[in-house]
């Protein structure tokens, strides 16, 4: 059984390696973030399989922490340039916009 | 014995879903369809693998912990997929590649 779990974990590792192609090529930053999402899910699964192979129950807790941190990465990516403003926001209150040269005076 | 066979079958089915998710991530034409392939296929694959591992778990606490991991990954995947799609929609696809 242990060899089977290890084989499954190696298969998932090959999946991650294939996903790296998307990180290299994928045209938009959203595509790269999706690859990161794939690594998160697959990484959790690999940890669960390894916890049985190596008979280390603590790896299940590590997988739990990984599952929690996956959200943080996605939220940090989306908030990189700030959330979209509500449509009624006046120009002088908008964030992340280029300031007009006269704005500072 | 039956539990071991069921575990092998469930994990193999999960691996098929993971392979399908990665194939979708590599082959589909745009962000939205990739999102669709990856999020669904991977979460089902993880669910199947976790079901397989639950059959090998030592007690109710272990089973509950595995289930909790799956629920967390589901919630994280859904939130991330929604936010990435919304950001691509509002900011444009190539916005941060300047």
Short mmCIF file of C-alpha atoms in Angstrom, two decimals:
data_model
loop_
_atom_site.label_atom_id
_atom_site.label_comp_id
_atom_site.label_asym_id
_atom_site.label_seq_id
_atom_site.Cartn_x
_atom_site.Cartn_y
_atom_site.Cartn_z
CA UNK A 1 0.00 0.00 0.00
CA UNK A 2 2.79 2.38 0.90
CA UNK A 3 4.32 2.07 -2.57
CA UNK A 4 0.95 2.89 -4.11
CA UNK A 5 0.62 6.10 -2.10
CA UNK A 6 4.15 7.08 -3.09
CA UNK A 7 3.38 6.42 -6.75
CA UNK A 8 0.24 8.55 -6.53
CA UNK A 9 2.23 11.37 -4.91
CA UNK A 10 4.84 11.16 -7.70
CA UNK A 11 2.06 11.33 -10.30
CA UNK A 12 0.74 14.51 -8.66
CA UNK A 13 4.27 15.92 -8.67
CA UNK A 14 4.37 15.32 -12.44
CA UNK A 15 1.05 17.20 -12.65
CA UNK A 16 2.65 20.17 -10.86
CA UNK A 17 5.59 20.10 -13.27
CA UNK A 18 3.16 20.23 -16.21
CA UNK A 19 1.38 23.15 -14.55
CA UNK A 20 4.67 25.06 -14.53
CA UNK A 21 4.34 25.31 -18.31
CA UNK A 22 1.30 27.52 -17.74
CA UNK A 23 3.31 29.72 -15.38
CA UNK A 24 5.96 30.20 -18.07
CA UNK A 25 3.67 30.77 -21.04
CA UNK A 26 0.25 31.81 -19.75
CA UNK A 27 -0.40 35.21 -21.26
CA UNK A 28 -2.15 36.97 -18.37
CA UNK A 29 -1.34 37.27 -14.70
CA UNK A 30 -4.67 35.56 -14.01
CA UNK A 31 -3.43 32.43 -15.77
CA UNK A 32 -0.33 32.32 -13.58
CA UNK A 33 -2.48 32.75 -10.49
CA UNK A 34 -4.56 29.77 -11.63
CA UNK A 35 -1.40 27.69 -11.83
CA UNK A 36 -0.66 28.73 -8.25
CA UNK A 37 -4.15 27.56 -7.34
CA UNK A 38 -3.38 24.18 -8.92
CA UNK A 39 -0.17 23.93 -6.88
CA UNK A 40 -2.10 24.63 -3.70
CA UNK A 41 -4.68 21.89 -4.22
CA UNK A 42 -2.16 19.37 -5.50
CA UNK A 43 0.28 20.20 -2.73
CA UNK A 44 -2.35 19.48 -0.09
CA UNK A 45 -3.09 16.12 -1.72
CA UNK A 46 0.60 15.21 -1.93
CA UNK A 47 1.04 16.01 1.77
CA UNK A 48 -1.94 13.81 2.70
CA UNK A 49 -0.55 10.91 0.67
CA UNK A 50 2.93 11.37 2.12
CA UNK A 51 1.56 11.35 5.66
CA UNK A 52 0.45 7.76 5.04
CA UNK A 53 3.61 6.73 3.19
CA UNK A 54 5.98 8.07 5.82
CA UNK A 55 3.58 7.28 8.69
CA UNK A 56 3.89 10.86 9.91
CA UNK A 57 0.43 12.01 11.08
CA UNK A 58 1.71 15.55 11.62
CA UNK A 59 1.79 16.07 7.84
CA UNK A 60 -2.02 16.18 7.92
CA UNK A 61 -1.77 19.32 10.06
CA UNK A 62 0.69 20.78 7.56
CA UNK A 63 -1.86 20.13 4.81
CA UNK A 64 -4.49 21.92 6.91
CA UNK A 65 -2.26 25.00 7.18
CA UNK A 66 -1.60 24.91 3.42
CA UNK A 67 -5.33 24.84 2.77
CA UNK A 68 -5.72 27.94 4.94
CA UNK A 69 -2.86 29.82 3.28
CA UNK A 70 -4.17 29.18 -0.24
CA UNK A 71 -6.87 31.83 0.27
CA UNK A 72 -4.35 34.40 1.47
CA UNK A 73 -2.30 34.11 -1.73
CA UNK A 74 -5.35 34.56 -3.95
CA UNK A 75 -6.63 37.55 -1.97
CA UNK A 76 -3.18 39.18 -2.03
CA UNK A 77 -3.06 38.75 -5.79
CA UNK A 78 -6.48 40.27 -6.35
CA UNK A 79 -5.84 43.26 -4.05
CA UNK A 80 -2.50 43.98 -5.73
CA UNK A 81 -3.87 47.04 -7.50
CA UNK A 82 -6.72 47.68 -5.10
CA UNK A 83 -10.34 46.69 -5.45
CA UNK A 84 -12.40 48.22 -8.26
CA UNK A 85 -13.97 51.53 -7.20
CA UNK A 86 -17.76 51.91 -7.02
CA UNK A 87 -18.95 53.56 -10.21
CA UNK A 88 -20.03 56.81 -8.53
CA UNK A 89 -16.66 57.62 -6.92
CA UNK A 90 -15.48 61.19 -7.74
CA UNK A 91 -12.11 61.32 -9.49
CA UNK A 92 -10.28 63.04 -6.62
CA UNK A 93 -11.26 60.20 -4.26
CA UNK A 94 -10.12 57.34 -6.50
CA UNK A 95 -7.10 55.31 -5.60
CA UNK A 96 -4.52 54.02 -8.02
CA UNK A 97 -5.28 56.64 -10.66
CA UNK A 98 -2.64 58.84 -12.16
CA UNK A 99 -2.84 62.28 -10.58
CA UNK A 100 -3.23 65.26 -12.83
CA UNK A 101 -0.19 67.57 -12.69
CA UNK A 102 -2.30 70.36 -11.14
CA UNK A 103 -3.69 68.15 -8.41
CA UNK A 104 -1.01 68.88 -5.84
CA UNK A 105 -1.36 72.66 -5.77
CA UNK B 1 -9.01 -5.96 2.37
CA UNK B 2 -12.19 -4.46 0.91
CA UNK B 3 -11.20 -1.12 2.42
CA UNK B 4 -7.80 -1.30 0.75
CA UNK B 5 -9.32 -2.07 -2.65
CA UNK B 6 -11.81 0.79 -2.27
CA UNK B 7 -8.97 3.14 -1.28
CA UNK B 8 -6.98 2.23 -4.38
CA UNK B 9 -10.00 2.71 -6.64
CA UNK B 10 -10.95 6.07 -5.09
CA UNK B 11 -7.40 7.42 -5.22
CA UNK B 12 -6.97 6.34 -8.83
CA UNK B 13 -10.25 8.08 -9.73
CA UNK B 14 -9.00 11.19 -7.95
CA UNK B 15 -5.75 11.10 -9.92
CA UNK B 16 -7.75 10.95 -13.16
CA UNK B 17 -9.55 14.15 -12.12
CA UNK B 18 -6.26 15.85 -11.26
CA UNK B 19 -4.87 14.91 -14.69
CA UNK B 20 -8.04 16.27 -16.33
CA UNK B 21 -7.71 19.54 -14.42
CA UNK B 22 -4.10 20.01 -15.50
CA UNK B 23 -4.94 19.13 -19.10
CA UNK B 24 -7.68 21.75 -19.01
CA UNK B 25 -5.30 24.33 -17.54
CA UNK B 26 -2.84 23.68 -20.38
CA UNK B 27 -5.21 23.26 -23.32
CA UNK B 28 -8.17 25.60 -22.80
CA UNK B 29 -8.17 28.91 -24.70
CA UNK B 30 -8.87 31.65 -22.11
CA UNK B 31 -8.78 32.43 -18.40
CA UNK B 32 -12.44 31.74 -17.72
CA UNK B 33 -12.51 28.26 -19.24
CA UNK B 34 -9.21 27.39 -17.55
CA UNK B 35 -10.71 28.55 -14.25
CA UNK B 36 -13.72 26.36 -14.84
CA UNK B 37 -11.66 23.26 -15.66
CA UNK B 38 -9.11 23.67 -12.91
CA UNK B 39 -11.30 24.61 -9.96
CA UNK B 40 -13.92 21.94 -10.44
CA UNK B 41 -11.75 19.03 -11.53
CA UNK B 42 -9.11 19.56 -8.85
CA UNK B 43 -11.57 19.91 -6.00
CA UNK B 44 -13.38 16.72 -7.02
CA UNK B 45 -10.02 14.94 -7.34
CA UNK B 46 -9.04 16.06 -3.85
CA UNK B 47 -12.43 14.94 -2.56
CA UNK B 48 -12.00 11.46 -4.01
CA UNK B 49 -8.46 11.08 -2.66
CA UNK B 50 -9.65 12.24 0.78
CA UNK B 51 -12.55 9.75 0.67
CA UNK B 52 -10.00 7.05 -0.09
CA UNK B 53 -7.76 8.16 2.76
CA UNK B 54 -10.70 8.31 5.18
CA UNK B 55 -11.04 4.52 4.83
CA UNK B 56 -7.51 4.18 6.19
CA UNK B 57 -7.92 6.72 9.01
CA UNK B 58 -7.44 5.69 12.62
CA UNK B 59 -10.53 7.16 14.26
CA UNK B 60 -13.36 9.70 14.04
CA UNK B 61 -11.00 12.59 14.82
CA UNK B 62 -8.78 11.77 11.83
CA UNK B 63 -11.78 11.41 9.53
CA UNK B 64 -13.14 14.76 10.71
CA UNK B 65 -9.78 16.45 10.15
CA UNK B 66 -9.55 15.12 6.58
CA UNK B 67 -13.11 16.31 5.93
CA UNK B 68 -12.25 19.73 7.35
CA UNK B 69 -9.28 19.99 4.97
CA UNK B 70 -11.53 19.24 2.02
CA UNK B 71 -14.11 21.83 3.07
CA UNK B 72 -11.38 24.45 3.55
CA UNK B 73 -9.88 23.76 0.12
CA UNK B 74 -13.35 23.94 -1.44
CA UNK B 75 -14.05 27.31 0.16
CA UNK B 76 -10.60 28.61 -0.78
CA UNK B 77 -10.91 27.40 -4.36
CA UNK B 78 -14.34 28.94 -4.83
CA UNK B 79 -13.31 32.29 -3.38
CA UNK B 80 -10.09 32.40 -5.38
CA UNK B 81 -11.81 31.46 -8.63
CA UNK B 82 -14.46 34.13 -8.15
CA UNK B 83 -11.92 36.83 -7.28
CA UNK B 84 -9.57 35.97 -10.16
CA UNK B 85 -12.46 36.00 -12.63
CA UNK B 86 -13.78 39.31 -11.27
CA UNK B 87 -10.34 40.89 -11.40
CA UNK B 88 -9.76 39.72 -14.96
CA UNK B 89 -13.17 41.09 -15.93
CA UNK B 90 -12.69 44.54 -14.37
CA UNK B 91 -8.96 45.12 -14.86
CA UNK B 92 -8.42 43.44 -18.22
CA UNK B 93 -6.37 40.39 -18.90
CA UNK B 94 -2.94 41.84 -19.59
CA UNK B 95 -3.17 44.67 -17.11
CA UNK B 96 -0.35 43.73 -14.75
CA UNK B 97 2.00 42.35 -17.42
CA UNK B 98 3.27 45.78 -18.31
#
